[in-house]
PDB file of C-alpha atoms in Angstrom:
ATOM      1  CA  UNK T   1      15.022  -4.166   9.072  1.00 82.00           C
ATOM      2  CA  UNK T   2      11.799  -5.542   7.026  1.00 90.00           C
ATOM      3  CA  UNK T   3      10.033  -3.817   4.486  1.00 87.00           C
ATOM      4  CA  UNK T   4       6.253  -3.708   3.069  1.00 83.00           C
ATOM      5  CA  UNK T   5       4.519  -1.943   0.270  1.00 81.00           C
ATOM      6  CA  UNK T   6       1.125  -1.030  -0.587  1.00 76.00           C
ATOM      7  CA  UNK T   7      -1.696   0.428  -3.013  1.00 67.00           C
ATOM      8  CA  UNK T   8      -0.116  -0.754  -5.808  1.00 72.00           C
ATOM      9  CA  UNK T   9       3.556  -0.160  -4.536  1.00 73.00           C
ATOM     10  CA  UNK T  10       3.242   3.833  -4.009  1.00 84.00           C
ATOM     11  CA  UNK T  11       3.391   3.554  -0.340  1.00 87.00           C
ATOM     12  CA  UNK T  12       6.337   1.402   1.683  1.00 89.00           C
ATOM     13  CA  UNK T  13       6.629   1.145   4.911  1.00 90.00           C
ATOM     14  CA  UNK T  14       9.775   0.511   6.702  1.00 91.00           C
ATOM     15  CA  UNK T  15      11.008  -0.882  10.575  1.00 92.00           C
ATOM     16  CA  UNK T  16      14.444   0.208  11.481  1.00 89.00           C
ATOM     17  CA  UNK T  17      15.854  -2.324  14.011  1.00 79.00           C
ATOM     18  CA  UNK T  18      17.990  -2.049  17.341  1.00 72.00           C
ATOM     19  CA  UNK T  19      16.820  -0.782  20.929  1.00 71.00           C
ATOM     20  CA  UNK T  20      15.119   1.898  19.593  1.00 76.00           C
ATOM     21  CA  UNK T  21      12.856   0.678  16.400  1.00 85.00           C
ATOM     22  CA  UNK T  22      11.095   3.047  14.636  1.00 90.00           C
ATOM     23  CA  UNK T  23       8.061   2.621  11.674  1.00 91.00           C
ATOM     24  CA  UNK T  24       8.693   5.005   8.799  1.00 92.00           C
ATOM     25  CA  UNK T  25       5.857   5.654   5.988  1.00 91.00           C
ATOM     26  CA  UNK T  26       6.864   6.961   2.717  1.00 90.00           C
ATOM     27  CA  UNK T  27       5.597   7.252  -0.690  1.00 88.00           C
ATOM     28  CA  UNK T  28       7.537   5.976  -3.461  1.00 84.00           C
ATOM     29  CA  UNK T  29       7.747   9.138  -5.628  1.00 87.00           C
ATOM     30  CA  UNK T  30       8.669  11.874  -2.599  1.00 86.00           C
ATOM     31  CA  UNK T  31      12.149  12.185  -0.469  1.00 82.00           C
ATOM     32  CA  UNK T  32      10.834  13.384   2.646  1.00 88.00           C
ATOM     33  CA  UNK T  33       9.025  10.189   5.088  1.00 92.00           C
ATOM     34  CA  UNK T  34       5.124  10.822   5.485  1.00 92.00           C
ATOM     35  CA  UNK T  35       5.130   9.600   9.294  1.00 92.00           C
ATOM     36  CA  UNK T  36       6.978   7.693  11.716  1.00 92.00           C
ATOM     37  CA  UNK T  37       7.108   6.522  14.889  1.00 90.00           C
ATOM     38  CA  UNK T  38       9.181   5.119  17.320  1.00 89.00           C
ATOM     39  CA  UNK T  39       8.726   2.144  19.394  1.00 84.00           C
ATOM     40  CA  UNK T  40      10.895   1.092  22.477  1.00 73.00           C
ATOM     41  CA  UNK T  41      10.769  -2.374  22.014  1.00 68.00           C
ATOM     42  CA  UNK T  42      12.342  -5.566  20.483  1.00 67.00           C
ATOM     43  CA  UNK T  43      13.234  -7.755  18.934  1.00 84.00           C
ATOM     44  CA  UNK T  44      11.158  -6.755  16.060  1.00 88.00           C
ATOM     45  CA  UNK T  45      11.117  -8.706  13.326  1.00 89.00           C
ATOM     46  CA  UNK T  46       8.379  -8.085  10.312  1.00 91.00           C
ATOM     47  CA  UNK T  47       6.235  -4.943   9.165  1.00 91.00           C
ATOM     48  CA  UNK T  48       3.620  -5.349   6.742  1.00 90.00           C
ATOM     49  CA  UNK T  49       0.472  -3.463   4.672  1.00 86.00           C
ATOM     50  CA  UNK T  50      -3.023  -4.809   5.095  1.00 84.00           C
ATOM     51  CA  UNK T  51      -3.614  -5.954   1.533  1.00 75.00           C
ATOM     52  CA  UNK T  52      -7.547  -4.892   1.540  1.00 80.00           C
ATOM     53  CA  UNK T  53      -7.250  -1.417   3.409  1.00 77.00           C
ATOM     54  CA  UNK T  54      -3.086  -0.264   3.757  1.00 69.00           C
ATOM     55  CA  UNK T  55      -4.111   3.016   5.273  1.00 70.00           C
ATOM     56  CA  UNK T  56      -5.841   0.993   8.065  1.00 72.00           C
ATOM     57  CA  UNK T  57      -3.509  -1.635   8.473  1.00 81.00           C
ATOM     58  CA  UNK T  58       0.000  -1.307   8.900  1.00 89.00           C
ATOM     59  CA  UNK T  59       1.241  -4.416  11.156  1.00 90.00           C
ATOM     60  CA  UNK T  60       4.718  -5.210  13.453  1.00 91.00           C
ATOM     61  CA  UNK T  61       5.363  -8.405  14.666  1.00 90.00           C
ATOM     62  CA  UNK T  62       8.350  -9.242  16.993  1.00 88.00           C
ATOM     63  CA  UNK T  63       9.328 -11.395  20.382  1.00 86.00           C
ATOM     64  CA  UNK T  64       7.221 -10.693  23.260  1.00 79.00           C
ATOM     65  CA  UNK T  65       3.425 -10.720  24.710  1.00 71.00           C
ATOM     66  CA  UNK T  66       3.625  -6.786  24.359  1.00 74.00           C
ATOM     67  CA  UNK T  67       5.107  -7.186  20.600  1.00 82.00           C
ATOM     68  CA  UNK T  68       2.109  -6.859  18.456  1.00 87.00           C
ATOM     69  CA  UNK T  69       1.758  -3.187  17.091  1.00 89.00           C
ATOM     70  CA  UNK T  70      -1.068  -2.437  14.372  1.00 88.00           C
ATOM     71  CA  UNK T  71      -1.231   1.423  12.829  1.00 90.00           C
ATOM     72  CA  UNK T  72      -2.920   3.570  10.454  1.00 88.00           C
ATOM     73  CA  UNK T  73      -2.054   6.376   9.148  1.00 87.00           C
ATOM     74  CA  UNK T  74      -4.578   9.268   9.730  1.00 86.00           C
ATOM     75  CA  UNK T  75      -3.544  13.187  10.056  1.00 86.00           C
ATOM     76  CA  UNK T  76      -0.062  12.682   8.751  1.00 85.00           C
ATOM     77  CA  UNK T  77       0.769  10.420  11.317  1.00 87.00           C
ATOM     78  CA  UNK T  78       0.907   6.895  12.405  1.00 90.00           C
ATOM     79  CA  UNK T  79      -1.650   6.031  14.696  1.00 89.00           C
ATOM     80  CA  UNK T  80      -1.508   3.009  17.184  1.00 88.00           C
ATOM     81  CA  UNK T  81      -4.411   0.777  17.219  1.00 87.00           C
ATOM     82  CA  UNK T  82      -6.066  -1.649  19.970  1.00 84.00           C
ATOM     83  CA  UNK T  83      -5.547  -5.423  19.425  1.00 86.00           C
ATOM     84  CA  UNK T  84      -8.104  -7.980  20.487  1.00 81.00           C
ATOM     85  CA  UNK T  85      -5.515  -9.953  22.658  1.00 78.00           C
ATOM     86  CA  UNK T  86      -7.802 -10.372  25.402  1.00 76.00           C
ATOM     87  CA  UNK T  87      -9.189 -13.527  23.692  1.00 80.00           C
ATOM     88  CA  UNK T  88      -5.882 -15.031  23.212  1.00 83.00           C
ATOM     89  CA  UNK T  89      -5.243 -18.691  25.044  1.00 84.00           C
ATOM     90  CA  UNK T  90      -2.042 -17.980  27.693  1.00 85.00           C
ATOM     91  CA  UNK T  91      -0.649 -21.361  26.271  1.00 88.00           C
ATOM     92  CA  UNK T  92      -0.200 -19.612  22.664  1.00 90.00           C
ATOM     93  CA  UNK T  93       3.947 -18.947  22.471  1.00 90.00           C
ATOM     94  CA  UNK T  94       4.113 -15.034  22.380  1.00 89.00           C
ATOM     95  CA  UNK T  95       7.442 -15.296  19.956  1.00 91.00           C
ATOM     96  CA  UNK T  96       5.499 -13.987  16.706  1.00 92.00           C
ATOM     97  CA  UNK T  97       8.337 -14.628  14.062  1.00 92.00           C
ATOM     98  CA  UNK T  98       6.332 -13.894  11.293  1.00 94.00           C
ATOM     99  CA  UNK T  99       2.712 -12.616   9.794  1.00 94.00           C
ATOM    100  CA  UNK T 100       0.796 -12.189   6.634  1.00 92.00           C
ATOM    101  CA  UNK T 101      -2.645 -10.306   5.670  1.00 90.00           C
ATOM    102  CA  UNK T 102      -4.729 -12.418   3.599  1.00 90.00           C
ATOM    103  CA  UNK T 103      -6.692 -11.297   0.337  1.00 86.00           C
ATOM    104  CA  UNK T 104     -10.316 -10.887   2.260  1.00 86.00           C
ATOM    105  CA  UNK T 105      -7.953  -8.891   5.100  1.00 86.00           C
ATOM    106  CA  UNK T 106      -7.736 -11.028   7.796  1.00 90.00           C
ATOM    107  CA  UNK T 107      -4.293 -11.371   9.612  1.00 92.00           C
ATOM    108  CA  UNK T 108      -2.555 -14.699  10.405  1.00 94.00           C
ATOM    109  CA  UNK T 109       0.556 -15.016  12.396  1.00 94.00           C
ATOM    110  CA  UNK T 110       3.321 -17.520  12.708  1.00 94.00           C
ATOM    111  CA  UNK T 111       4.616 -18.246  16.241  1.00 93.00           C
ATOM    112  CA  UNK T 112       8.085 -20.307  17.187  1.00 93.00           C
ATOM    113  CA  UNK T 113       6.097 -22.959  18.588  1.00 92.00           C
ATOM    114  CA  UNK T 114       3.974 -24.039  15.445  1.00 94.00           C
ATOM    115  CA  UNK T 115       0.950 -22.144  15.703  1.00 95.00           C
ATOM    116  CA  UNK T 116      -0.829 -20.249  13.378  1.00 95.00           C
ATOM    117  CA  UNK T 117      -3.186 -17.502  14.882  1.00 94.00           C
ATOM    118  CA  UNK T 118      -5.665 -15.784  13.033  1.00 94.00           C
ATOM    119  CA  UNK T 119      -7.168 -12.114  13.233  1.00 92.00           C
ATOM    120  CA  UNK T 120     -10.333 -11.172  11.670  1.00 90.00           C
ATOM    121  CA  UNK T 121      -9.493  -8.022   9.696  1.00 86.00           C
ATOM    122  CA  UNK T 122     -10.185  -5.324  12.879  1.00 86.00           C
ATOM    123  CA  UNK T 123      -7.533  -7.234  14.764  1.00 88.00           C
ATOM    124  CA  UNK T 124     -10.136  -9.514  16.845  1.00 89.00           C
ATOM    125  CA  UNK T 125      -8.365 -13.157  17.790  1.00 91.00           C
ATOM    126  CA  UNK T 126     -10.554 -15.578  15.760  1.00 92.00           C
ATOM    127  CA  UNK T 127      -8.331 -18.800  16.780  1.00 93.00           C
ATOM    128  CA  UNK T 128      -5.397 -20.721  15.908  1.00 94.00           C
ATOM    129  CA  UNK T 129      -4.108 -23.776  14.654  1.00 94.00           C
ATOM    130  CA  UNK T 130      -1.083 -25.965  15.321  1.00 92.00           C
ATOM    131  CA  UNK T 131       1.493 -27.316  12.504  1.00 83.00           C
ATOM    132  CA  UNK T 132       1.390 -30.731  14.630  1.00 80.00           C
ATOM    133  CA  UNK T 133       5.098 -31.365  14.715  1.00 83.00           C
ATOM    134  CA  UNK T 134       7.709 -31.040  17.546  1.00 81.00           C
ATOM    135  CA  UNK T 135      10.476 -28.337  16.948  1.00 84.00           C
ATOM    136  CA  UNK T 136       8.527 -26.503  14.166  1.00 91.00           C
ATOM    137  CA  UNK T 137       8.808 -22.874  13.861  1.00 92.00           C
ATOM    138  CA  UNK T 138       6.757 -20.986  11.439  1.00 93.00           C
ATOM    139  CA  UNK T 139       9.228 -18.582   9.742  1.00 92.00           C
ATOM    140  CA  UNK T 140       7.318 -17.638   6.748  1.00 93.00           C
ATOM    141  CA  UNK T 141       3.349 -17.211   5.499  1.00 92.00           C
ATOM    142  CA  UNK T 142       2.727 -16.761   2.000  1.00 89.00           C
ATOM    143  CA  UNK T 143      -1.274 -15.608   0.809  1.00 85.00           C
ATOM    144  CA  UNK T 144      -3.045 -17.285  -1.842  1.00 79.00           C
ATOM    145  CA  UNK T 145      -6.002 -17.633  -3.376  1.00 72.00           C
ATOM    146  CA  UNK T 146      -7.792 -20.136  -5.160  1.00 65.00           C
ATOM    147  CA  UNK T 147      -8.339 -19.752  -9.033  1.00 47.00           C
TER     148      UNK T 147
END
């Protein structure tokens, strides 16, 4: 299970693991889910809020080339969006074990192997980085800014 929140913590979004994983939208001050939707895949492993625009970016990263999933939320419902994966170089591990949304909304991702890919905030594949050492997983990205 992972958990995000945005606009100032009134909306979380949750992503119920097993076989059958499903992304649930609520707001903080109502019982009753705003959306959801199920998706047939896995392992799962993080859901997050775009931290510019959280109705247009609401982002699930798991284990798997197919395991990329990036919603909004339009009509009361969760809507799946394209991802510009076409780009993406086939030597890039496809074992996303983590991701983050930076402050100016563009999306970087942490892969078993080391490497850091970047998304420009539409979900485009800008490039990637290594970490440079064997065995390395990245397991966790934290955003900052300067100041």
């Amino acid at each position: 299970m992972s958990i995000g929140t945005g606009d100032e913590n009134k909306y979380i979004v949750t992503l119920s693991g097993g076989p059958d994983s499903a992304v649930t939208l609520w707001h903080w001050e109502r019982p009753k889910s705003l959306a959801q939707i199920k998706l047939q895949s896995g392992p799962l492993y993080q859901i997050s809020f775009n931290a510019v625009d959280y109705q247009n970016g609401i982002f699930v990263s798991g284990r798997g080339k197919d395991k990329l999933f990036w919603f909004k939320y339009q009509n009361a419902g969760l809507v799946q969006l394209p991802i510009g994966l076409n780009k993406l170089d086939p030597k890039l591990s496809t074992d996303y074990i983590c991701h983050a949304w930076m402050p100016d909304g563009r999306l970087v991702i942490g892969t078993d192997n080391g490497e850091i890919i970047i998304f420009d905030s539409a979900c485009e594949f800008r490039g990637y980085v290594t970490v440079g050492l064997d065995n390395c997983r990245v397991e966790s990205i934290l955003p900052y800014s300067r100041g």
